[in-house]
């Protein structure tokens, strides 16, 4: 349709998924990464993003620094020449200067993820998750199996933060893991005791 209207050469196209494959899916294609939708492991949070904008973005270029779906809106606004009002507090950043090479630093110093049962969702929201599960049960015979059987949750209370190659992940009640995601993408080796200063910094920024 873009070609039909002769705007395909002047249209920024962004394609990505909001999460990894779901458990019990016929196509849980998360590659080498463990975990799935609803979990904070790489299989649940890491997805590819493809962008196309002929003449503006270099074709075939692979950008290997982590970005976020929150960057889509600022990127689209920048592509359209629209300045977001200062009152609109956006967590994302326009990726255009990073993809064109005019900006050499990483788009984000930290990236954060939180599971659905984190306390800041508030106890008042727990009925929502229970209601959502009941809604699904009324319409399908089998809910996807999950290793975390808490009502209305795909994972226990958890959060993680990434800085550079480091990922710090907390899972209730007291499990902490720190790992280098480039060397150990599935977090098999806990380096929290070997690098306590990194663990302390990332815990602090989450708090």
PDB file of C-alpha atoms in Angstrom:
ATOM      1  CA  UNK A   1       0.000   0.000   0.000  1.00  0.00           C
ATOM      2  CA  UNK A   2       2.908   2.370   0.703  1.00  0.00           C
ATOM      3  CA  UNK A   3       4.235   1.709  -2.805  1.00  0.00           C
ATOM      4  CA  UNK A   4       0.749   2.178  -4.228  1.00  0.00           C
ATOM      5  CA  UNK A   5       0.644   5.683  -2.798  1.00  0.00           C
ATOM      6  CA  UNK A   6       4.311   6.238  -3.693  1.00  0.00           C
ATOM      7  CA  UNK A   7       5.345   7.058  -0.134  1.00  0.00           C
ATOM      8  CA  UNK A   8       7.401   3.939   0.657  1.00  0.00           C
ATOM      9  CA  UNK A   9      10.662   5.825   0.094  1.00  0.00           C
ATOM     10  CA  UNK A  10       9.686   8.537   2.550  1.00  0.00           C
ATOM     11  CA  UNK A  11       8.137   6.439   5.309  1.00  0.00           C
ATOM     12  CA  UNK A  12       9.885   5.246   8.448  1.00  0.00           C
ATOM     13  CA  UNK A  13       8.872   1.650   9.150  1.00  0.00           C
ATOM     14  CA  UNK A  14       9.555   0.116  12.582  1.00  0.00           C
ATOM     15  CA  UNK A  15       8.845  -3.538  13.292  1.00  0.00           C
ATOM     16  CA  UNK A  16       9.303  -5.238  16.659  1.00  0.00           C
ATOM     17  CA  UNK A  17       7.587  -7.502  19.160  1.00  0.00           C
ATOM     18  CA  UNK A  18       6.511  -6.375  22.607  1.00  0.00           C
ATOM     19  CA  UNK A  19       7.917  -9.528  24.251  1.00  0.00           C
ATOM     20  CA  UNK A  20       9.427 -12.939  23.601  1.00  0.00           C
ATOM     21  CA  UNK A  21       7.479 -16.048  22.677  1.00  0.00           C
ATOM     22  CA  UNK A  22       4.863 -17.319  25.103  1.00  0.00           C
ATOM     23  CA  UNK A  23       5.115 -20.556  27.052  1.00  0.00           C
ATOM     24  CA  UNK A  24       3.207 -23.490  25.542  1.00  0.00           C
ATOM     25  CA  UNK A  25       3.096 -21.635  22.222  1.00  0.00           C
ATOM     26  CA  UNK A  26       3.526 -23.724  19.079  1.00  0.00           C
ATOM     27  CA  UNK A  27       6.291 -21.287  18.131  1.00  0.00           C
ATOM     28  CA  UNK A  28       8.230 -20.290  21.274  1.00  0.00           C
ATOM     29  CA  UNK A  29      11.135 -19.184  19.094  1.00  0.00           C
ATOM     30  CA  UNK A  30      13.379 -17.367  21.547  1.00  0.00           C
ATOM     31  CA  UNK A  31      16.553 -18.813  20.088  1.00  0.00           C
ATOM     32  CA  UNK A  32      19.307 -19.430  22.593  1.00  0.00           C
ATOM     33  CA  UNK A  33      17.587 -17.394  25.280  1.00  0.00           C
ATOM     34  CA  UNK A  34      15.776 -18.989  28.184  1.00  0.00           C
ATOM     35  CA  UNK A  35      12.488 -17.607  29.436  1.00  0.00           C
ATOM     36  CA  UNK A  36       9.330 -16.440  27.735  1.00  0.00           C
ATOM     37  CA  UNK A  37       6.661 -13.742  27.796  1.00  0.00           C
ATOM     38  CA  UNK A  38       5.974 -12.577  31.359  1.00  0.00           C
ATOM     39  CA  UNK A  39       9.492 -13.340  32.576  1.00  0.00           C
ATOM     40  CA  UNK A  40      12.491 -11.062  32.896  1.00  0.00           C
ATOM     41  CA  UNK A  41      14.923 -13.543  31.391  1.00  0.00           C
ATOM     42  CA  UNK A  42      16.301 -12.673  27.969  1.00  0.00           C
ATOM     43  CA  UNK A  43      13.763 -14.932  26.265  1.00  0.00           C
ATOM     44  CA  UNK A  44      11.013 -12.738  27.660  1.00  0.00           C
ATOM     45  CA  UNK A  45      12.486  -9.291  27.144  1.00  0.00           C
ATOM     46  CA  UNK A  46      14.945  -9.409  24.237  1.00  0.00           C
ATOM     47  CA  UNK A  47      13.381  -9.085  20.796  1.00  0.00           C
ATOM     48  CA  UNK A  48      14.669  -7.877  17.438  1.00  0.00           C
ATOM     49  CA  UNK A  49      13.771  -4.473  16.078  1.00  0.00           C
ATOM     50  CA  UNK A  50      13.878  -3.720  12.359  1.00  0.00           C
ATOM     51  CA  UNK A  51      13.769  -0.197  10.947  1.00  0.00           C
ATOM     52  CA  UNK A  52      13.577   0.958   7.326  1.00  0.00           C
ATOM     53  CA  UNK A  53      13.804   4.508   6.051  1.00  0.00           C
ATOM     54  CA  UNK A  54      15.430   4.677   2.595  1.00  0.00           C
ATOM     55  CA  UNK A  55      17.912   7.469   2.180  1.00  0.00           C
ATOM     56  CA  UNK A  56      17.830   8.338   5.865  1.00  0.00           C
ATOM     57  CA  UNK A  57      18.986   5.172   7.640  1.00  0.00           C
ATOM     58  CA  UNK A  58      21.814   2.992   6.307  1.00  0.00           C
ATOM     59  CA  UNK A  59      20.508  -0.275   4.849  1.00  0.00           C
ATOM     60  CA  UNK A  60      21.889  -3.508   6.282  1.00  0.00           C
ATOM     61  CA  UNK A  61      23.341  -1.814   9.352  1.00  0.00           C
ATOM     62  CA  UNK A  62      23.243  -3.720  12.653  1.00  0.00           C
ATOM     63  CA  UNK A  63      23.097  -1.614  15.813  1.00  0.00           C
ATOM     64  CA  UNK A  64      24.183  -3.730  18.759  1.00  0.00           C
ATOM     65  CA  UNK A  65      23.470  -1.475  21.721  1.00  0.00           C
ATOM     66  CA  UNK A  66      20.254  -2.115  23.673  1.00  0.00           C
ATOM     67  CA  UNK A  67      17.236   0.050  22.949  1.00  0.00           C
ATOM     68  CA  UNK A  68      13.629  -0.047  24.108  1.00  0.00           C
ATOM     69  CA  UNK A  69      10.126  -0.016  22.652  1.00  0.00           C
ATOM     70  CA  UNK A  70       9.811   3.276  24.547  1.00  0.00           C
ATOM     71  CA  UNK A  71      12.158   4.731  21.927  1.00  0.00           C
ATOM     72  CA  UNK A  72       9.628   4.240  19.121  1.00  0.00           C
ATOM     73  CA  UNK A  73       7.527   7.333  19.892  1.00  0.00           C
ATOM     74  CA  UNK A  74      10.459   9.788  20.230  1.00  0.00           C
ATOM     75  CA  UNK A  75      12.003   8.328  17.078  1.00  0.00           C
ATOM     76  CA  UNK A  76       8.765   8.743  15.118  1.00  0.00           C
ATOM     77  CA  UNK A  77       8.314  12.296  16.375  1.00  0.00           C
ATOM     78  CA  UNK A  78      11.857  13.209  15.372  1.00  0.00           C
ATOM     79  CA  UNK A  79      11.379  11.647  11.939  1.00  0.00           C
ATOM     80  CA  UNK A  80       8.258  13.763  11.456  1.00  0.00           C
ATOM     81  CA  UNK A  81      10.012  16.910  12.651  1.00  0.00           C
ATOM     82  CA  UNK A  82       7.737  17.215  15.665  1.00  0.00           C
ATOM     83  CA  UNK A  83       9.153  18.539  18.931  1.00  0.00           C
ATOM     84  CA  UNK A  84       7.581  16.883  21.947  1.00  0.00           C
ATOM     85  CA  UNK A  85       6.496  19.442  24.549  1.00  0.00           C
ATOM     86  CA  UNK A  86       8.681  19.609  27.618  1.00  0.00           C
ATOM     87  CA  UNK A  87       5.643  18.753  29.733  1.00  0.00           C
ATOM     88  CA  UNK A  88       5.510  15.342  28.036  1.00  0.00           C
ATOM     89  CA  UNK A  89       7.987  13.313  30.045  1.00  0.00           C
ATOM     90  CA  UNK A  90       9.188  10.613  27.673  1.00  0.00           C
ATOM     91  CA  UNK A  91      11.426   7.821  28.947  1.00  0.00           C
ATOM     92  CA  UNK A  92      12.503   6.890  25.429  1.00  0.00           C
ATOM     93  CA  UNK A  93      14.912   8.648  23.087  1.00  0.00           C
ATOM     94  CA  UNK A  94      15.003   9.242  19.383  1.00  0.00           C
ATOM     95  CA  UNK A  95      17.231   6.577  17.891  1.00  0.00           C
ATOM     96  CA  UNK A  96      17.938   8.507  14.689  1.00  0.00           C
ATOM     97  CA  UNK A  97      21.227  10.109  15.758  1.00  0.00           C
ATOM     98  CA  UNK A  98      22.470   6.763  17.072  1.00  0.00           C
ATOM     99  CA  UNK A  99      21.538   4.856  13.940  1.00  0.00           C
ATOM    100  CA  UNK A 100      23.032   7.444  11.607  1.00  0.00           C
ATOM    101  CA  UNK A 101      26.252   7.567  13.625  1.00  0.00           C
ATOM    102  CA  UNK A 102      26.104  11.214  14.634  1.00  0.00           C
ATOM    103  CA  UNK A 103      25.791  10.165  18.287  1.00  0.00           C
ATOM    104  CA  UNK A 104      28.426   7.710  19.503  1.00  0.00           C
ATOM    105  CA  UNK A 105      27.249   7.067  23.045  1.00  0.00           C
ATOM    106  CA  UNK A 106      24.630   4.496  24.073  1.00  0.00           C
ATOM    107  CA  UNK A 107      21.001   5.716  24.014  1.00  0.00           C
ATOM    108  CA  UNK A 108      20.430   4.651  27.629  1.00  0.00           C
ATOM    109  CA  UNK A 109      22.686   4.434  30.641  1.00  0.00           C
ATOM    110  CA  UNK A 110      20.148   2.161  32.329  1.00  0.00           C
ATOM    111  CA  UNK A 111      17.204   0.108  31.118  1.00  0.00           C
ATOM    112  CA  UNK A 112      14.607  -1.204  33.570  1.00  0.00           C
ATOM    113  CA  UNK A 113      12.048  -4.011  33.576  1.00  0.00           C
ATOM    114  CA  UNK A 114       9.508  -4.944  36.241  1.00  0.00           C
ATOM    115  CA  UNK A 115       7.279  -7.994  36.654  1.00  0.00           C
ATOM    116  CA  UNK A 116       3.495  -7.669  37.111  1.00  0.00           C
ATOM    117  CA  UNK A 117       3.547  -8.348  40.843  1.00  0.00           C
ATOM    118  CA  UNK A 118       6.000  -5.635  41.843  1.00  0.00           C
ATOM    119  CA  UNK A 119       4.787  -3.695  44.868  1.00  0.00           C
ATOM    120  CA  UNK A 120       4.532  -0.395  43.033  1.00  0.00           C
ATOM    121  CA  UNK A 121       1.645  -1.824  41.063  1.00  0.00           C
ATOM    122  CA  UNK A 122      -0.191  -1.560  44.374  1.00  0.00           C
ATOM    123  CA  UNK A 123      -2.344  -4.016  46.254  1.00  0.00           C
ATOM    124  CA  UNK A 124      -5.408  -2.276  44.852  1.00  0.00           C
ATOM    125  CA  UNK A 125      -4.531  -3.677  41.424  1.00  0.00           C
ATOM    126  CA  UNK A 126      -4.407  -7.328  42.474  1.00  0.00           C
ATOM    127  CA  UNK A 127      -8.135  -7.819  41.755  1.00  0.00           C
ATOM    128  CA  UNK A 128      -7.397  -6.767  38.187  1.00  0.00           C
ATOM    129  CA  UNK A 129      -4.949  -9.609  37.656  1.00  0.00           C
ATOM    130  CA  UNK A 130      -7.344 -12.088  39.237  1.00  0.00           C
ATOM    131  CA  UNK A 131     -10.146 -10.709  37.070  1.00  0.00           C
ATOM    132  CA  UNK A 132      -8.008 -10.956  33.943  1.00  0.00           C
ATOM    133  CA  UNK A 133      -7.315 -14.620  34.653  1.00  0.00           C
ATOM    134  CA  UNK A 134     -11.012 -15.335  35.263  1.00  0.00           C
ATOM    135  CA  UNK A 135     -11.857 -13.574  31.991  1.00  0.00           C
ATOM    136  CA  UNK A 136      -9.482 -15.831  30.071  1.00  0.00           C
ATOM    137  CA  UNK A 137     -10.776 -18.980  31.758  1.00  0.00           C
ATOM    138  CA  UNK A 138     -14.264 -18.167  30.564  1.00  0.00           C
ATOM    139  CA  UNK A 139     -13.101 -18.109  26.953  1.00  0.00           C
ATOM    140  CA  UNK A 140     -10.435 -20.773  26.595  1.00  0.00           C
ATOM    141  CA  UNK A 141     -10.147 -24.301  27.926  1.00  0.00           C
ATOM    142  CA  UNK A 142      -6.517 -24.220  29.011  1.00  0.00           C
ATOM    143  CA  UNK A 143      -4.401 -21.346  30.278  1.00  0.00           C
ATOM    144  CA  UNK A 144      -0.703 -21.467  29.298  1.00  0.00           C
ATOM    145  CA  UNK A 145       1.268 -23.349  31.901  1.00  0.00           C
ATOM    146  CA  UNK A 146       3.670 -21.297  33.969  1.00  0.00           C
ATOM    147  CA  UNK A 147       6.246 -22.271  36.597  1.00  0.00           C
ATOM    148  CA  UNK A 148       4.770 -19.530  38.771  1.00  0.00           C
ATOM    149  CA  UNK A 149       1.196 -20.496  39.679  1.00  0.00           C
ATOM    150  CA  UNK A 150       0.321 -17.289  41.533  1.00  0.00           C
ATOM    151  CA  UNK A 151      -3.057 -15.990  40.503  1.00  0.00           C
ATOM    152  CA  UNK A 152      -2.896 -13.695  37.517  1.00  0.00           C
ATOM    153  CA  UNK A 153       0.890 -13.650  37.201  1.00  0.00           C
ATOM    154  CA  UNK A 154       3.402 -14.906  34.677  1.00  0.00           C
ATOM    155  CA  UNK A 155       6.246 -14.392  37.124  1.00  0.00           C
ATOM    156  CA  UNK A 156       6.766 -13.594  40.794  1.00  0.00           C
ATOM    157  CA  UNK A 157       7.526 -10.085  42.007  1.00  0.00           C
ATOM    158  CA  UNK A 158      10.722  -9.207  40.202  1.00  0.00           C
ATOM    159  CA  UNK A 159      12.672  -6.416  38.533  1.00  0.00           C
ATOM    160  CA  UNK A 160      15.852  -6.098  36.556  1.00  0.00           C
ATOM    161  CA  UNK A 161      18.113  -3.334  35.341  1.00  0.00           C
ATOM    162  CA  UNK A 162      20.740  -3.308  32.626  1.00  0.00           C
ATOM    163  CA  UNK A 163      23.783  -1.072  32.435  1.00  0.00           C
ATOM    164  CA  UNK A 164      26.162  -1.785  29.583  1.00  0.00           C
ATOM    165  CA  UNK A 165      26.805  -5.517  29.632  1.00  0.00           C
ATOM    166  CA  UNK A 166      25.609  -5.965  33.224  1.00  0.00           C
ATOM    167  CA  UNK A 167      22.151  -7.173  34.217  1.00  0.00           C
ATOM    168  CA  UNK A 168      21.022  -7.130  37.843  1.00  0.00           C
ATOM    169  CA  UNK A 169      17.852  -9.099  38.553  1.00  0.00           C
ATOM    170  CA  UNK A 170      15.901  -9.378  41.793  1.00  0.00           C
ATOM    171  CA  UNK A 171      13.215 -12.022  42.297  1.00  0.00           C
ATOM    172  CA  UNK A 172      11.094 -12.161  45.440  1.00  0.00           C
ATOM    173  CA  UNK A 173      11.602 -12.918  48.179  1.00  0.00           C
ATOM    174  CA  UNK A 174      15.406 -12.506  48.173  1.00  0.00           C
ATOM    175  CA  UNK A 175      17.008 -13.921  45.033  1.00  0.00           C
ATOM    176  CA  UNK A 176      19.602 -11.648  43.431  1.00  0.00           C
ATOM    177  CA  UNK A 177      21.681 -12.372  40.369  1.00  0.00           C
ATOM    178  CA  UNK A 178      24.250 -10.265  38.510  1.00  0.00           C
ATOM    179  CA  UNK A 179      25.648 -11.398  35.186  1.00  0.00           C
ATOM    180  CA  UNK A 180      27.390 -10.222  32.034  1.00  0.00           C
ATOM    181  CA  UNK A 181      24.726 -10.678  29.370  1.00  0.00           C
ATOM    182  CA  UNK A 182      27.222 -10.653  26.500  1.00  0.00           C
ATOM    183  CA  UNK A 183      29.166 -13.597  27.947  1.00  0.00           C
ATOM    184  CA  UNK A 184      26.357 -15.355  29.801  1.00  0.00           C
ATOM    185  CA  UNK A 185      23.009 -14.404  28.210  1.00  0.00           C
ATOM    186  CA  UNK A 186      21.008 -16.816  30.335  1.00  0.00           C
ATOM    187  CA  UNK A 187      22.502 -15.745  33.653  1.00  0.00           C
ATOM    188  CA  UNK A 188      23.919 -19.135  34.550  1.00  0.00           C
ATOM    189  CA  UNK A 189      26.785 -17.689  36.633  1.00  0.00           C
ATOM    190  CA  UNK A 190      25.952 -15.276  39.443  1.00  0.00           C
ATOM    191  CA  UNK A 191      28.678 -12.623  39.708  1.00  0.00           C
ATOM    192  CA  UNK A 192      27.065 -10.585  42.499  1.00  0.00           C
ATOM    193  CA  UNK A 193      29.625 -11.640  45.093  1.00  0.00           C
ATOM    194  CA  UNK A 194      32.527 -11.169  42.667  1.00  0.00           C
ATOM    195  CA  UNK A 195      31.409  -7.642  41.731  1.00  0.00           C
ATOM    196  CA  UNK A 196      29.599  -6.287  44.790  1.00  0.00           C
ATOM    197  CA  UNK A 197      30.149  -2.670  43.737  1.00  0.00           C
ATOM    198  CA  UNK A 198      28.261  -3.231  40.465  1.00  0.00           C
ATOM    199  CA  UNK A 199      25.453  -5.076  42.265  1.00  0.00           C
ATOM    200  CA  UNK A 200      25.186  -2.277  44.833  1.00  0.00           C
ATOM    201  CA  UNK A 201      25.015   0.442  42.160  1.00  0.00           C
ATOM    202  CA  UNK A 202      22.303  -1.293  40.154  1.00  0.00           C
ATOM    203  CA  UNK A 203      20.281  -2.092  43.252  1.00  0.00           C
ATOM    204  CA  UNK A 204      20.481   1.552  44.265  1.00  0.00           C
ATOM    205  CA  UNK A 205      19.250   2.903  40.926  1.00  0.00           C
ATOM    206  CA  UNK A 206      16.270   0.541  41.124  1.00  0.00           C
ATOM    207  CA  UNK A 207      15.397   1.820  44.572  1.00  0.00           C
TER     208      UNK A 207
END
